[in-house]
Coordinates of C-alpha atoms and ligand atoms in Angstrom, one line a residue:
M1 CA -133.1 -66.6 56.4
P2 CA -134.3 -70.1 57.4
Y3 CA -136.7 -72.3 55.5
V4 CA -140.1 -73.0 56.9
I5 CA -142.6 -75.8 56.6
A6 CA -146.2 -74.6 56.3
A7 CA -149.8 -75.9 56.2
A8 CA -149.5 -78.2 53.2
C9 CA -147.3 -80.7 55.2
I10 CA -150.0 -81.2 57.8
D11 CA -151.3 -84.9 57.8
V12 CA -149.2 -85.5 54.6
M13 CA -145.7 -85.8 56.0
D14 CA -144.1 -87.1 52.8
R15 CA -140.6 -86.9 54.5
S16 CA -138.6 -86.5 51.3
C17 CA -137.3 -83.2 52.6
M18 CA -135.6 -85.0 55.5
E19 CA -133.4 -87.0 53.1
E20 CA -132.2 -83.9 51.3
C21 CA -131.2 -81.8 54.4
P22 CA -127.4 -81.8 54.8
V23 CA -127.6 -80.8 58.5
D24 CA -130.6 -83.0 59.5
C25 CA -132.5 -80.1 60.9
I26 CA -136.0 -81.2 59.8
Y27 CA -137.8 -82.7 62.8
E28 CA -140.9 -84.9 62.9
G29 CA -143.9 -84.1 64.9
E30 CA -147.3 -85.9 65.0
R31 CA -149.1 -84.1 62.1
K32 CA -146.2 -82.2 60.4
L33 CA -142.5 -81.6 60.2
Y34 CA -140.6 -78.6 61.5
I35 CA -137.4 -76.9 60.5
N36 CA -135.2 -75.7 63.3
P37 CA -134.4 -72.1 62.2
V38 CA -131.2 -72.1 64.4
E39 CA -129.8 -75.2 62.7
C40 CA -131.0 -74.6 59.1
I41 CA -128.1 -73.3 56.9
D42 CA -130.5 -72.0 54.2
C43 CA -129.2 -74.3 51.5
G44 CA -132.7 -74.7 50.0
A45 CA -132.3 -78.4 49.1
C46 CA -135.5 -79.4 50.9
E47 CA -137.8 -77.0 49.0
P48 CA -138.0 -78.8 45.6
A49 CA -138.1 -82.2 47.3
C50 CA -141.6 -81.6 48.8
P51 CA -144.3 -83.0 46.5
V52 CA -146.9 -80.6 48.0
S53 CA -144.8 -77.4 48.0
A54 CA -145.0 -77.0 51.8
I55 CA -141.5 -75.5 52.1
S56 CA -140.3 -72.0 51.4
Q57 CA -137.8 -69.5 52.7
D58 CA -139.3 -67.6 55.6
R59 CA -139.4 -64.2 53.8
R60 CA -141.3 -65.8 50.9
V61 CA -144.0 -67.4 53.0
P62 CA -147.4 -66.0 51.9
A63 CA -149.1 -63.5 54.3
E64 CA -151.9 -65.9 55.2
L65 CA -149.3 -68.5 56.3
R66 CA -147.0 -66.2 58.3
E67 CA -148.0 -67.9 61.6
F68 CA -146.1 -70.9 60.4
V69 CA -142.8 -69.0 60.5
D70 CA -143.2 -68.4 64.2
D71 CA -144.6 -71.8 64.8
N72 CA -141.6 -73.6 63.2
A73 CA -139.4 -71.8 65.8
R74 CA -141.9 -72.5 68.6
F75 CA -141.4 -76.2 68.1
F76 CA -137.9 -75.8 69.4
T77 CA -138.1 -72.9 71.8
Q78 CA -141.2 -73.9 73.8
S79 CA -141.6 -77.1 75.8
L80 CA -143.7 -79.5 73.8
P81 CA -146.6 -81.4 75.5
G82 CA -145.1 -84.1 77.7
R83 CA -141.6 -82.5 77.9
D84 CA -140.0 -80.6 80.6
A85 CA -137.7 -78.4 78.5
P86 CA -137.6 -77.1 74.9
L87 CA -135.8 -79.1 72.3
G88 CA -133.5 -76.3 71.4
P89 CA -130.8 -77.0 68.9
A90 CA -131.3 -80.8 69.2
G91 CA -128.3 -81.9 67.1
G92 CA -130.2 -83.7 64.3
A93 CA -133.5 -85.3 63.6
N94 CA -131.9 -88.7 63.5
V95 CA -130.6 -88.1 67.1
V96 CA -134.0 -87.4 68.6
G97 CA -136.2 -89.4 66.3
P98 CA -139.9 -88.7 65.7
L99 CA -141.3 -86.5 68.5
G100 CA -144.9 -87.7 68.3
V101 CA -146.2 -84.3 69.4
D102 CA -147.0 -80.9 67.8
T103 CA -147.2 -77.3 68.8
E104 CA -150.6 -76.3 70.1
F105 CA -151.1 -74.3 66.9
I106 CA -150.7 -77.4 64.8
A107 CA -152.4 -79.9 67.1
D108 CA -155.5 -77.7 66.9
Y109 CA -155.1 -76.7 63.2
Q110 CA -158.1 -77.0 60.9
P111 CA -157.5 -76.5 57.2
G112 CA -158.4 -73.0 56.1
T113 CA -157.9 -71.4 59.5
A114 CA -154.4 -70.0 59.1
Ligands
F3S1 FE1 -143.9 -82.4 54.7 FE2 -143.2 -82.0 52.3 FE3 -141.4 -82.7 54.0 S1 -145.1 -82.9 53.0 S2 -142.5 -84.0 55.4 S3 -142.5 -80.8 54.0 S4 -141.5 -83.4 51.9
F3S2 FE1 -132.0 -78.3 55.5 FE2 -133.8 -77.1 54.0 FE3 -132.4 -75.7 55.8 S1 -132.4 -78.7 53.4 S2 -130.5 -76.7 55.9 S3 -133.9 -77.3 56.2 S4 -133.0 -75.1 53.7

């Protein structure tokens, strides 16, 4: 079961998680970071690295934050604004660099709405 980044990351983006991930599957958007559920090997190294506790395993995400489970996946399975195709299994955040865009859900997200 992959790990998921939820609301606490939005507009914080500490990035300590990226340095811990052995498979480089934590990708940078404009307001938050996203874990590719296809590439995540569920090692859990990222979870304690986050100073705002934004990361948890998908099955442990609180009910009010469930949308973030689907939304982490959407970042890779839907075409992001300005792109013709989905990122898919992109081969590593260092390969693609910061994407500079978010899913629609995150771009429009206001604290307390999820
Ligand atoms: Fe975000 Fe926490 Fe990583 S704030 S960038 S999930 S260390
Ligand atoms: Fe990486 Fe965290 Fe998954 S460290 S492999 S995103 S559990």
